[in-house]
XYZ file of C-alpha atoms in Angstrom:
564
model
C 67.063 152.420 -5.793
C 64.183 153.651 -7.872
C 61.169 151.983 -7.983
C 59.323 150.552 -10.800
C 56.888 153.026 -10.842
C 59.485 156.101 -10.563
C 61.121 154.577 -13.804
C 57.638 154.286 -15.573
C 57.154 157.998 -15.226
C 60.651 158.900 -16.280
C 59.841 156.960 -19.649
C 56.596 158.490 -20.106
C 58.116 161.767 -19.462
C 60.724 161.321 -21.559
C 59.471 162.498 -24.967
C 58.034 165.349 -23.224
C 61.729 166.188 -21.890
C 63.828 166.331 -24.926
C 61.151 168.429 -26.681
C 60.882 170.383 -23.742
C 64.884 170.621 -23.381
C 65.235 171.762 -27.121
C 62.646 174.577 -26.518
C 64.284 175.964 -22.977
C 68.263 175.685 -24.860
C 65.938 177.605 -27.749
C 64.676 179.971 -25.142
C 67.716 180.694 -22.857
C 70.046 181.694 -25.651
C 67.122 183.825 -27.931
C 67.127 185.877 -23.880
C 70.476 187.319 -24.761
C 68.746 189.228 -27.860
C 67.743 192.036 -26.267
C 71.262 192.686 -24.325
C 73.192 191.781 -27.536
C 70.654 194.236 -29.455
C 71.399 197.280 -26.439
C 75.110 196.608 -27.239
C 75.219 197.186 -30.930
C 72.979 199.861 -30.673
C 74.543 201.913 -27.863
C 78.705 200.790 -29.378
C 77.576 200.641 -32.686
C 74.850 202.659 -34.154
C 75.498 205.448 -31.904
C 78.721 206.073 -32.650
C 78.180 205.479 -36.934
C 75.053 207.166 -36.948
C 74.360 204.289 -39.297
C 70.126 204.521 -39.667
C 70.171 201.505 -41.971
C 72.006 199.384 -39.430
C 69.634 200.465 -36.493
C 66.603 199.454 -38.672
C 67.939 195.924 -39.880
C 69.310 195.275 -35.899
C 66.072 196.117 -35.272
C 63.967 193.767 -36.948
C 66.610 190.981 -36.562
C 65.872 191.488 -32.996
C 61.850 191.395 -33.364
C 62.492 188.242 -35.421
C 64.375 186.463 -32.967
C 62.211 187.889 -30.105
C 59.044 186.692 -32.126
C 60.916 183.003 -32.208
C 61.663 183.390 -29.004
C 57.519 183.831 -27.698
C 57.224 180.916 -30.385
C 59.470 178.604 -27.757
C 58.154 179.812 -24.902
C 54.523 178.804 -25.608
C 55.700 176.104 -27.099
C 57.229 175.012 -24.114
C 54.624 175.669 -21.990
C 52.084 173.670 -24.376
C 54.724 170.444 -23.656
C 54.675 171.041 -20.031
C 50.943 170.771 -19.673
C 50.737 167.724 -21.977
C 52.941 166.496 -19.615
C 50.717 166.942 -17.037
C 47.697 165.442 -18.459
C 50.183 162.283 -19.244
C 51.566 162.313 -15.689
C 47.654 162.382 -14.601
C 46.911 159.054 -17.312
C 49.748 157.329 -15.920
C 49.002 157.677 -12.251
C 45.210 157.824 -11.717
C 44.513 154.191 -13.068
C 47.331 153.106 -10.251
C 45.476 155.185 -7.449
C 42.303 153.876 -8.363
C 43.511 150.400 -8.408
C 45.105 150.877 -5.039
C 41.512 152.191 -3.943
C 40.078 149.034 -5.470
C 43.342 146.382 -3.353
C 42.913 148.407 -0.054
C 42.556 145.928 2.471
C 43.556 148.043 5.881
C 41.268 150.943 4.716
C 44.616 153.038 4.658
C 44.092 154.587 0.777
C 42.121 157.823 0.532
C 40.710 158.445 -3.192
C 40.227 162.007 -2.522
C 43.328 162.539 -0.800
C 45.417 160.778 -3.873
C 43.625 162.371 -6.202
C 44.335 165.863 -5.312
C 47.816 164.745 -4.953
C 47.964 164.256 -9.107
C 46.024 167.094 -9.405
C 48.526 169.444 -7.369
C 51.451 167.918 -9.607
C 49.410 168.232 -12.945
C 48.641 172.198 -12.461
C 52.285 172.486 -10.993
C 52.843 171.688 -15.041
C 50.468 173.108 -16.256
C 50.974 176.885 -15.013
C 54.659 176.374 -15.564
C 55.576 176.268 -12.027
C 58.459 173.962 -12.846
C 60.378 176.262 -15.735
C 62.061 178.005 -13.599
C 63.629 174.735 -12.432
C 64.555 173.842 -16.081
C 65.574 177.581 -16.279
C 68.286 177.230 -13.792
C 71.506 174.826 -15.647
C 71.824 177.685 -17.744
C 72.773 180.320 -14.801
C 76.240 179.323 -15.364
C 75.777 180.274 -18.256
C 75.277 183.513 -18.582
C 77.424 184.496 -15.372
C 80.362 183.431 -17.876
C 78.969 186.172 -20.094
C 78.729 188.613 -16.932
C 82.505 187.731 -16.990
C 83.307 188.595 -20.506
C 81.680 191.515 -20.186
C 84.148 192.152 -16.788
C 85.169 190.316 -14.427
C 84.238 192.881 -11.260
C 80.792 192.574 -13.228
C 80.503 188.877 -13.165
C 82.046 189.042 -9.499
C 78.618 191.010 -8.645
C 76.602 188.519 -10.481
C 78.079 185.474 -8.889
C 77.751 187.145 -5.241
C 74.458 187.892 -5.790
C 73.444 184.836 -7.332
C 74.628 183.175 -4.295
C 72.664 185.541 -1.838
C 69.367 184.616 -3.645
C 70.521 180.498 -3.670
C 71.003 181.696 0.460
C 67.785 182.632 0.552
C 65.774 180.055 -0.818
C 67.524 177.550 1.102
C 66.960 179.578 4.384
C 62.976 179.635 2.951
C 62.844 175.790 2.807
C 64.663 175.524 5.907
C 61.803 177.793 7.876
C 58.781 176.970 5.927
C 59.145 173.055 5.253
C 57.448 172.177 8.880
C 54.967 174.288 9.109
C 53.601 173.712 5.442
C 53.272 170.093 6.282
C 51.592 170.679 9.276
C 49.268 173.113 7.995
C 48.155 171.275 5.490
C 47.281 168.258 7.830
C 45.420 170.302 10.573
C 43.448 171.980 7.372
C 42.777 168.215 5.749
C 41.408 166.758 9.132
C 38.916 170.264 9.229
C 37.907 169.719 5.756
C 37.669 165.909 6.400
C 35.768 166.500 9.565
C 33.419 169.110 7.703
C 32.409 166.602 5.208
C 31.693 163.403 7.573
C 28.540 166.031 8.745
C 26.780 166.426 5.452
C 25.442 162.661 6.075
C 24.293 163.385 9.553
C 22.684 167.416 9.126
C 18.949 165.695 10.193
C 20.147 164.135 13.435
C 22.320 167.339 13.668
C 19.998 169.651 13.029
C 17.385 167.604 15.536
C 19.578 167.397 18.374
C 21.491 171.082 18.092
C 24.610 169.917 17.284
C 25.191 172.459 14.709
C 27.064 175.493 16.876
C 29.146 172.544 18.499
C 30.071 170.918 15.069
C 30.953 174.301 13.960
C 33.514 175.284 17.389
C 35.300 171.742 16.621
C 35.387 172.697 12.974
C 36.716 175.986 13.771
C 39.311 175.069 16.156
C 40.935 172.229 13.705
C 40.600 175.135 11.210
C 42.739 177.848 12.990
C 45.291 175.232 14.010
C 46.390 175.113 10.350
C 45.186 178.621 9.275
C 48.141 179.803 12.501
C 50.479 177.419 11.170
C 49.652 178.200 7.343
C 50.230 181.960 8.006
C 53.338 181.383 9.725
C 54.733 179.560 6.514
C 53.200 182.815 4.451
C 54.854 185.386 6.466
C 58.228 183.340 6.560
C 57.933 182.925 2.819
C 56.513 186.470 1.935
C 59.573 187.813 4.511
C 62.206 185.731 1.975
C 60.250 186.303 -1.332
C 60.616 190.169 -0.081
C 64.226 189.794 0.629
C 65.209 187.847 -2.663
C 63.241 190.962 -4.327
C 64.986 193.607 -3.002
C 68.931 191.702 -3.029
C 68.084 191.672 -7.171
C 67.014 195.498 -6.988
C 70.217 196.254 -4.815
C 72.431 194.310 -7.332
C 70.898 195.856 -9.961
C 71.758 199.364 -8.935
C 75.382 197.516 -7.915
C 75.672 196.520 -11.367
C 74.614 199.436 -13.298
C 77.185 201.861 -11.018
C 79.616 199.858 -11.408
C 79.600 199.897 -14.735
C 79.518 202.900 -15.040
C 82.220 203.284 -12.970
C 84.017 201.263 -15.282
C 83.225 202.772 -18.630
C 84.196 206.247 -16.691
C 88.139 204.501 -16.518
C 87.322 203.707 -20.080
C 87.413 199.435 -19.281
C 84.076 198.532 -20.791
C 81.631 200.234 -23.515
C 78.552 202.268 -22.678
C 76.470 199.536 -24.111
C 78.024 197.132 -21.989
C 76.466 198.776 -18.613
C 72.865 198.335 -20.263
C 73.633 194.847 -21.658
C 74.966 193.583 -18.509
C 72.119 194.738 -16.394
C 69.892 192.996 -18.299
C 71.562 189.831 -18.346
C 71.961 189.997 -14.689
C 68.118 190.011 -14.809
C 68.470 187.139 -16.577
C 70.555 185.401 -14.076
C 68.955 186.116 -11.259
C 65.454 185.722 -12.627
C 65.102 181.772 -12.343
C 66.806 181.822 -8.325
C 63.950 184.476 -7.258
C 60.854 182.734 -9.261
C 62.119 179.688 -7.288
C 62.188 181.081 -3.825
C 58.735 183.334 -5.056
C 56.695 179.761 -5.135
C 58.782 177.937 -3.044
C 55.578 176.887 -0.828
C 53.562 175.301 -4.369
C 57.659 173.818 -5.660
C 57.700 172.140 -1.842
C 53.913 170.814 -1.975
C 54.096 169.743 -5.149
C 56.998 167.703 -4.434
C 55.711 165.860 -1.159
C 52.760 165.561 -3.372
C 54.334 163.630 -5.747
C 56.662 161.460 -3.083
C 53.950 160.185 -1.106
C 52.323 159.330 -4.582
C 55.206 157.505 -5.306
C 55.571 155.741 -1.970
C 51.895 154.407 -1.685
C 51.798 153.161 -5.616
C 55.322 151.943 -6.134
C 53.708 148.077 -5.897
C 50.351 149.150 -7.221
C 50.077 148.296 -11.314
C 48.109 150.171 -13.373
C 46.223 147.224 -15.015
C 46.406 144.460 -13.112
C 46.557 141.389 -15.604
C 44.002 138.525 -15.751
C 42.379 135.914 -17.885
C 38.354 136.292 -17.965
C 37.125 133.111 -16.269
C 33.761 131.413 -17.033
C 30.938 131.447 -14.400
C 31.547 129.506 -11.907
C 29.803 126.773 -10.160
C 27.739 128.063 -7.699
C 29.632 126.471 -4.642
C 31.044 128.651 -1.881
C 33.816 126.799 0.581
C 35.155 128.117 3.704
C 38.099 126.382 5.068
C 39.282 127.289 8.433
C 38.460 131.361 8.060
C 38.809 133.338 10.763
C 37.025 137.310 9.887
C 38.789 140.338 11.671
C 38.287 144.206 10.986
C 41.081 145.374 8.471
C 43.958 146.402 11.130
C 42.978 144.316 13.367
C 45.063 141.486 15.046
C 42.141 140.277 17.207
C 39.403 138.441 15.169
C 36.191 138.544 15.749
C 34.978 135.247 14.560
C 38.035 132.256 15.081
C 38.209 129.797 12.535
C 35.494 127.707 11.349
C 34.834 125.483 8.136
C 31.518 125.547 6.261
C 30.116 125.329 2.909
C 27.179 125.230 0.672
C 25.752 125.143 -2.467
C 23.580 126.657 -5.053
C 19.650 126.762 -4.768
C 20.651 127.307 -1.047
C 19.033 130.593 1.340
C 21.825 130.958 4.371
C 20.350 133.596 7.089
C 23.029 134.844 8.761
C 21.998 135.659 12.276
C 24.138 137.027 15.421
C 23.861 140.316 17.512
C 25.168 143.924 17.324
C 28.977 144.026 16.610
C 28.940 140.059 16.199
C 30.634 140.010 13.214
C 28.191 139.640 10.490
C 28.693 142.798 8.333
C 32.785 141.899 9.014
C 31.642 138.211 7.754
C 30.032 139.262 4.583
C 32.692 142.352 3.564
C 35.300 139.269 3.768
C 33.271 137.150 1.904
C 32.521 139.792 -1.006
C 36.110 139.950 -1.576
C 36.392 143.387 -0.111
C 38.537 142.400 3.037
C 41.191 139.644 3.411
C 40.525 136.863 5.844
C 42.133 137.159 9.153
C 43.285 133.123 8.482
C 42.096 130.591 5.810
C 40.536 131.240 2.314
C 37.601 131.250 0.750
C 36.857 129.949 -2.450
C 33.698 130.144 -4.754
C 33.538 127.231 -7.411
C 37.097 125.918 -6.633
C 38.901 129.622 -7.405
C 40.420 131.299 -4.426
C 37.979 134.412 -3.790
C 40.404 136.938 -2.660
C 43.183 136.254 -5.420
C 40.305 136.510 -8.244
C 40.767 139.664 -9.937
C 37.803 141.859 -8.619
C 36.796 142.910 -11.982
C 36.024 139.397 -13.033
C 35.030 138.370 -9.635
C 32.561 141.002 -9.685
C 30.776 139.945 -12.469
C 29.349 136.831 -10.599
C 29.064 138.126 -6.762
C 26.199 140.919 -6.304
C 26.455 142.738 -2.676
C 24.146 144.996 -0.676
C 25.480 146.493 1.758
C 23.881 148.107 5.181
C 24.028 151.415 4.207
C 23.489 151.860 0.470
C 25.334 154.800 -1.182
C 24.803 154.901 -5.218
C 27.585 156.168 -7.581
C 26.800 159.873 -8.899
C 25.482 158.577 -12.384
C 22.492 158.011 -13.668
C 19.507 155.371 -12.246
C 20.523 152.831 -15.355
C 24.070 153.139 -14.646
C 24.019 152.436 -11.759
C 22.312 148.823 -11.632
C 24.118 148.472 -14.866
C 27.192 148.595 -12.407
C 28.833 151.723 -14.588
C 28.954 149.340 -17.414
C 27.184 150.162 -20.840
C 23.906 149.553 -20.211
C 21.777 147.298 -21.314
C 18.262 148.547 -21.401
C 16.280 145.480 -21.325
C 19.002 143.690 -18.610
C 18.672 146.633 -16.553
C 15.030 146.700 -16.462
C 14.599 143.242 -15.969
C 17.036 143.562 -12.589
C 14.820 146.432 -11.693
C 11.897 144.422 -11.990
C 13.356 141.585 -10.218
C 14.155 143.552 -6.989
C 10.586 145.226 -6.666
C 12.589 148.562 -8.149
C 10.910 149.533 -11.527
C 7.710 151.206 -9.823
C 9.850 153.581 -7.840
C 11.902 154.227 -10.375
C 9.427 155.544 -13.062
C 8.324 157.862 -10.199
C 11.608 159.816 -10.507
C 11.678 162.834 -12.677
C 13.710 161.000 -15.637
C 12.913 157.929 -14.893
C 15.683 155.478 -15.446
C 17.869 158.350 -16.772
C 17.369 160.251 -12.968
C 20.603 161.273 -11.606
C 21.558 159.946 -8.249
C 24.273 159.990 -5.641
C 26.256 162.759 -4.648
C 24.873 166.190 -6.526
C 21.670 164.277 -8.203
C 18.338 163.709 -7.070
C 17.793 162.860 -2.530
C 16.002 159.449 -2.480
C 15.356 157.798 0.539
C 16.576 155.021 1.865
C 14.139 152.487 0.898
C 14.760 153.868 -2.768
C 18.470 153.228 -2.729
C 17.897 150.504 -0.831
C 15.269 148.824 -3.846
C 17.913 150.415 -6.780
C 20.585 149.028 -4.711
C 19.430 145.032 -4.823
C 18.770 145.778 -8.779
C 22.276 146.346 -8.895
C 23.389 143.519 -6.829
C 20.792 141.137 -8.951
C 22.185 142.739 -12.715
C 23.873 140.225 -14.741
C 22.527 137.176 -12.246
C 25.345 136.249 -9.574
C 26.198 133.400 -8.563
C 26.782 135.006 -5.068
C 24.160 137.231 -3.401
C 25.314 138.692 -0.416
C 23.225 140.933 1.617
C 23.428 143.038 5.006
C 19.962 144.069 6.668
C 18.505 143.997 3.174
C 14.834 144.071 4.608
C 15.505 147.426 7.526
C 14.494 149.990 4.759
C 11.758 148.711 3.181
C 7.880 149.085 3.718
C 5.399 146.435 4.591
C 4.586 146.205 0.991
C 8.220 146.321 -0.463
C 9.442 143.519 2.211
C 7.604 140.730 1.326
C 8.467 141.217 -2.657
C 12.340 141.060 -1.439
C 12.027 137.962 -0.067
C 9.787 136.207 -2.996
C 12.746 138.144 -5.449
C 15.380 136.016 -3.293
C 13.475 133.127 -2.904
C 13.116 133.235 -6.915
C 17.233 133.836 -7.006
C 17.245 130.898 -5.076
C 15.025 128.697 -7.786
C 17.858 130.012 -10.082
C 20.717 128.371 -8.319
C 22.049 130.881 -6.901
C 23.810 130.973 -3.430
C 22.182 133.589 -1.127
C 23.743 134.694 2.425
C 21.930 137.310 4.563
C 22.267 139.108 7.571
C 18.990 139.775 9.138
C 16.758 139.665 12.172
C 13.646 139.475 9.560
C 11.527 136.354 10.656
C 10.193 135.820 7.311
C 13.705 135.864 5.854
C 14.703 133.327 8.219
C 11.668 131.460 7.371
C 12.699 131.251 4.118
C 15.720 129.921 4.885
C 16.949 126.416 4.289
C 19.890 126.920 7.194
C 21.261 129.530 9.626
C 24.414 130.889 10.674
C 24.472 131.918 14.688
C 27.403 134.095 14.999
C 28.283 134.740 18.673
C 31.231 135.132 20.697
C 33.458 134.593 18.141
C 32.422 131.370 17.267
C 29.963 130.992 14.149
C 27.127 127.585 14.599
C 25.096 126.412 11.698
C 21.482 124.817 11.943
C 18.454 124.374 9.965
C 16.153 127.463 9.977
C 12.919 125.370 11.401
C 15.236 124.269 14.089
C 16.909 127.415 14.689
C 13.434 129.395 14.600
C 11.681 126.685 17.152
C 14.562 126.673 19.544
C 14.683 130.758 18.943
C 13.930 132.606 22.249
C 12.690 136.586 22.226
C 11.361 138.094 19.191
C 14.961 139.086 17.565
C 16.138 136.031 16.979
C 19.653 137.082 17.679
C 20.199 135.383 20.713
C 19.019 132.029 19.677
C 20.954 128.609 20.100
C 22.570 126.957 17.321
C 22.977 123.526 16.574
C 26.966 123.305 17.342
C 29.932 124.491 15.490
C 29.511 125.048 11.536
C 32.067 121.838 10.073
């Protein structure tokens, strides 16, 4: 049964396939110019002596052959617009699957290559000698008109080359896969370092990063050789069977036109249009490897998005209250079947500072990705002014709920852009966030300012920059839902204290604030606390919680009984 997403691409394709089908018919039949051409010439001219014949043959046939280039670029043009439609259709679904991953199971990179494997299979014409081969039949029937022991030849050796690219998937089908796993895993495993070279480089770990890199490495370089030597060995062998059959062809023709059962001409013209048959077969089994990748590409493409849309629909809704209700939620890591906080009810309101407190592997961070909307709750729902948080479309939902995470990583764009949250920017809004989260300073100390590229391939910044640039994202457009994670551990002794007077002042505003910290003066600021611990999640007022508080972290403090 095909899925809804297989019949989206076949009518998006499908323009692009009768054009494409009128140029190959075009193509195919203007290929039987040059044997027709041989023919008259050698049976014809030849034999008249006829000058003026040779010379109009001659530019009818440079005619036709210059129609015939015509199609074939033309055909190639259509198969790379194809591509770059394939690529339209099929990247807003993969980054919309991105954006719906809840098990942490979709892989942008990985999905992306995928598309752009399938688009330059179009795009270098990879897949016309595919569309090339319906019309084999074809000219084996004129193989047969020529003579049957000639078409006899043809068909046999037609079959041999068929033989051998079946043989070719056969052998190199495995291995391919394999190889390109083991080589995905060492490329995967080389880029998880570039975030930790300092603590690399400090500790040594550099020669043993690079022995585990190079062992996952010649795992799939063994395995991808093995698929190139199987598919060089039948690449070679389809090579030479069309040599051999040439020769076959050509002798026995001769052969014939010795017993006087075909024309000179016809030896010459049926050589050439055993070329012809033969040429689509061995293109296929000469990138057989790129035809098979390609393919898989394409079929795990369409297995992961066959339920993904490619705009998911919505209606805008206004801002809402700023009341966040938890009913029975129970958090657990995406995967998971083992929560690590059980159920628990709880609730609060705007103008409202929540500290969530707890120690290492507690379950905070797990508490506040499920309440950003990024993970589904393990059990119960969430819902911020009355609307179910996880079935609000998280480009509405976005525009009210700001989130800092632990570990800050900004979006390779520009400084504005990025508090602007990749929206068009507005200068004054974006300043004003910047301002807000203690951030403008900093930023006017970068070398363009507010127009500084970040993130991957821009300018380093530490992590008290991102950290500062981070919150003026998370403040831009004024949420009704601050959620931070640590949001103090970067910052200076000077750069501290103006966080918590910026989210005391977000407070004043109404706005709901929830963060995990171990920063007394946070807590201070407070009006309640959440104790996570042991799986179970206890609410108290911070002057209560901080009294009864025992040891400096805070952490391990008492709570006043089960959040309700």
């Amino acid at each position: 049964m095909q899925t809804p997403l297989t019949l989206q691409v076949k009518r998006q394709l499908r323009p692009f396939l009768m054009v494409l089908a009128g140029f190959t018919l075009a193509s195919n039949l203007l290929l039987l110019v040059a044997p027709l051409y041989m023919l008259q010439v050698y049976d014809r001219v030849l034999s008249s002596g006829s000058r003026d014949t040779l010379i109009w043959l001659t530019l009818l046939a440079v005619f036709l052959l210059g129609v015939y280039g015509a199609a074939e670029a033309g055909r190639r043009r259509v198969c790379a617009l194809a591509g770059d439609a394939l690529e339209a259709l099929l990247a807003r679904r993969v980054f919309t699957r991105f954006e719906q991953d809840q098990l942490g199971q979709a892989s942008l990179s990985r999905d992306m290559g995928a598309i752009a494997r399938i688009r330059s299979t179009l795009q270098n014409g990879a897949v016309l000698p595919f569309i090339d081969l319906p019309f084999t039949p074809i000219f084996l029937v004129v193989l047969f008109l020529v003579h049957p022991v000639i078409g006899f030849l043809g068909l046999i050796g037609g079959a041999l080359v068929f033989a051998v690219a079946f043989a070719a998937e056969l052998t190199t089908r495995e291995p391919s896969k394999i190889s390109q796993s083991a080589l995905r895993q060492a490329t995967d495993f080389a880029g998880g370092l570039e975030r930790q070279r300092s603590a690399m480089v400090a500790m040594g770990l550099i020669p043993a990063a690079f022995r585990r890199w190079q062992a996952q490495q010649k795992i799939g370089q063994d395995l991808s050789m093995d698929a190139a030597r199987s598919d060089g060995k039948f690449s070679a062998i389809s090579r030479s069977t069309r040599q051999i059959l040439q020769i076959c062809v050509l002798g026995g023709g001769a052969a014939l036109a010795l017993a006087q059962e075909i024309s000179p001409g016809s030896i010459v013209a049926a050589s050439i249009i055993l070329a012809r048959t033969l040429g689509p077969i061995d293109q296929i089994v000469g990138g057989w490897r790129n035809s098979v990748q390609a393919w898989s590409a394409w079929v795990q493409l369409r297995n992961d998005l066959s339920t993904t849309e490619a705009e998911p629909r919505y209606t805008p809704m206004p801002k809402p209250a700023a009341d966040l209700v938890l009913d029975r939620l129970s958090v657990a890591v995406p995967g998971s079947d083992h929560p690590l906080i059980r159920p628990f009810s709880w609730s609060v309101k705007g103008g409202q500072m929540v500290a969530i407190a707890g120690g290492n592997g507690a379950g905070k961070t797990t508490l506040l990705q499920t309440l950003s909307g990024a993970w589904l709750p393990g059990a119960g729902q969430v819902s911020l002014g009355g609307r179910n948080l996880h079935e609000w479309a998280a480009a509405d939902r976005g525009r009210y709920v700001g989130y800092v995470p632990q570990d800050i990583e900004l979006l390779p764009a520009s400084v504005a852009e990025n508090i602007a949250r990749l929206d068009a920017a507005d200068a004054d809004r974006v300043v004003e966030a910047a301002k807000r989260a203690g951030a403008h300073d900093v930023i006017l100390t970068l070398p363009d300012g507010y127009d500084t590229r970040v993130g991957p391939g821009g300018v380093h910044l530490s992590a008290g920059q991102r950290q500062l640039i981070g919150l003026a994202r998370a403040l831009y457009g004024d949420p009704v839902l601050l959620l931070l994670d640590e949001p103090t551990a970067n910052l200076d002794s000077a750069a501290a204290p103006r966080l918590v007077s910026t989210l005391v002042q977000a407070v004043e505003g109404d706005c709901i604030v929830l963060a995990a910290t171990h920063d007394r003066r946070l807590i201070e600021k407070a009006q309640s606390v959440l104790l996570v611990r042991n799986g179970e999640v206890m609410a108290a007022p911070s002057e209560q919680f901080i009294k009864l508080a025992t040891g400096p972290g805070l952490a391990t403090a008492p709570g006043k009984g089960p959040a309700a």
